[in-house]
CSV table of C-alpha atoms in Angstrom, one decimal:
chain,number,residue,atom,x,y,z
A,1,UNK,CA,-88.8,-174.1,43.1
A,2,UNK,CA,-91.6,-175.5,45.8
A,3,UNK,CA,-91.4,-179.1,43.7
A,4,UNK,CA,-87.3,-178.9,43.3
A,5,UNK,CA,-86.9,-178.7,47.1
A,6,UNK,CA,-89.3,-181.2,47.8
A,7,UNK,CA,-88.1,-184.1,45.3
A,8,UNK,CA,-84.6,-182.5,47.3
A,9,UNK,CA,-85.6,-183.3,51.0
A,10,UNK,CA,-87.3,-186.4,50.0
A,11,UNK,CA,-83.6,-187.8,47.8
A,12,UNK,CA,-81.6,-188.9,51.5
A,13,UNK,CA,-78.3,-188.6,48.6
A,14,UNK,CA,-79.1,-184.7,48.4
A,15,UNK,CA,-77.5,-182.3,50.7
A,16,UNK,CA,-80.0,-179.7,52.1
A,17,UNK,CA,-77.3,-177.5,54.0
A,18,UNK,CA,-76.7,-175.5,49.8
A,19,UNK,CA,-80.7,-176.0,49.4
A,20,UNK,CA,-81.2,-172.3,49.7
A,21,UNK,CA,-78.4,-171.4,47.1
A,22,UNK,CA,-79.4,-173.9,44.9
A,23,UNK,CA,-82.9,-172.6,44.6
A,24,UNK,CA,-81.6,-169.1,44.6
A,25,UNK,CA,-79.2,-169.8,42.2
A,26,UNK,CA,-81.6,-171.4,39.8
A,27,UNK,CA,-84.6,-168.7,40.3
A,28,UNK,CA,-82.4,-165.8,41.4
A,29,UNK,CA,-85.3,-162.9,39.7
A,30,UNK,CA,-87.6,-164.2,42.2
A,31,UNK,CA,-88.7,-162.3,45.2
A,32,UNK,CA,-85.9,-163.5,47.9
A,33,UNK,CA,-89.3,-164.2,50.3
A,34,UNK,CA,-90.3,-166.9,48.0
A,35,UNK,CA,-87.0,-169.1,48.4
A,36,UNK,CA,-88.0,-169.2,52.1
A,37,UNK,CA,-92.0,-169.2,51.4
A,38,UNK,CA,-90.5,-172.3,48.9
A,39,UNK,CA,-88.5,-174.3,51.9
A,40,UNK,CA,-91.5,-173.6,54.5
A,41,UNK,CA,-93.8,-175.1,51.7
A,42,UNK,CA,-92.1,-178.0,50.7
A,43,UNK,CA,-91.0,-179.3,54.2
A,44,UNK,CA,-94.5,-178.9,54.8
A,45,UNK,CA,-95.9,-180.9,52.6
A,46,UNK,CA,-93.5,-183.4,53.1
A,47,UNK,CA,-94.3,-183.7,56.9
A,48,UNK,CA,-97.9,-184.3,55.9
A,49,UNK,CA,-97.3,-187.1,53.6
A,50,UNK,CA,-94.5,-189.4,55.5
A,51,UNK,CA,-94.6,-187.4,59.4
A,52,UNK,CA,-92.0,-186.1,61.4
A,53,UNK,CA,-90.1,-189.6,62.4
A,54,UNK,CA,-88.3,-191.2,59.7
A,55,UNK,CA,-85.6,-190.0,57.0
A,56,UNK,CA,-87.7,-187.4,55.2
A,57,UNK,CA,-89.2,-186.2,58.0
A,58,UNK,CA,-86.0,-185.6,60.0
A,59,UNK,CA,-84.8,-183.6,56.9
A,60,UNK,CA,-87.5,-181.9,56.4
A,61,UNK,CA,-87.3,-180.5,60.0
A,62,UNK,CA,-83.9,-179.2,58.7
A,63,UNK,CA,-85.5,-177.5,55.9
A,64,UNK,CA,-87.8,-176.2,58.1
A,65,UNK,CA,-84.7,-174.2,59.9
A,66,UNK,CA,-83.2,-173.1,56.6
A,67,UNK,CA,-86.9,-171.3,55.6
A,68,UNK,CA,-86.2,-169.6,58.9
A,69,UNK,CA,-82.8,-168.5,58.2
A,70,UNK,CA,-83.3,-166.9,54.8
A,71,UNK,CA,-86.2,-165.2,56.7
A,72,UNK,CA,-83.3,-163.7,58.6
A,73,UNK,CA,-80.9,-162.9,56.4
A,74,UNK,CA,-83.5,-161.6,54.0
A,75,UNK,CA,-84.8,-159.0,57.1
A,76,UNK,CA,-81.3,-158.2,57.8
A,77,UNK,CA,-80.5,-157.3,54.5
A,78,UNK,CA,-83.5,-154.8,54.3
A,79,UNK,CA,-83.4,-153.8,57.6
A,80,UNK,CA,-84.5,-149.8,57.2
A,81,UNK,CA,-85.3,-150.2,53.6
A,82,UNK,CA,-88.4,-150.8,51.8
A,83,UNK,CA,-88.0,-152.2,48.5
A,84,UNK,CA,-88.4,-155.9,47.5
A,85,UNK,CA,-85.1,-158.4,47.1
A,86,UNK,CA,-84.5,-161.2,45.0
A,87,UNK,CA,-82.9,-164.0,45.6
A,88,UNK,CA,-79.8,-163.0,43.7
A,89,UNK,CA,-79.6,-160.2,46.1
A,90,UNK,CA,-79.4,-163.3,48.9
A,91,UNK,CA,-76.8,-164.6,46.7
A,92,UNK,CA,-74.7,-161.8,46.8
A,93,UNK,CA,-75.4,-161.3,50.4
A,94,UNK,CA,-74.1,-165.0,51.2
A,95,UNK,CA,-71.3,-164.6,49.5
A,96,UNK,CA,-70.7,-166.7,46.0
A,97,UNK,CA,-70.2,-170.6,48.4
A,98,UNK,CA,-73.1,-172.1,50.2
A,99,UNK,CA,-74.7,-171.2,53.4
A,100,UNK,CA,-72.0,-170.6,55.9
A,101,UNK,CA,-71.2,-173.6,58.4
A,102,UNK,CA,-73.6,-174.4,61.1
A,103,UNK,CA,-76.9,-173.8,59.1
A,104,UNK,CA,-77.9,-177.4,57.9
């Protein structure tokens, strides 16, 4: 997950707004929190390598926001529950399309 996310961050031709959905679709059995962690790790790695300025740094900052949103979505899904959720559960929570507008 981290490798794929990092490659997408570094490729300006790739859309970032569907990255969480792409990871969850590719790894539906992964723990849902792993999607958020992969986004955060990849964003951190890109910023450590390229800094916060420039195209890659700005794209990494957007992915940090995605990591936070996925974590918030997971918290909403599991409020009051003790069971662990999967990436497939995130996909069901988001619906069948990409994440809602305004989350890029």
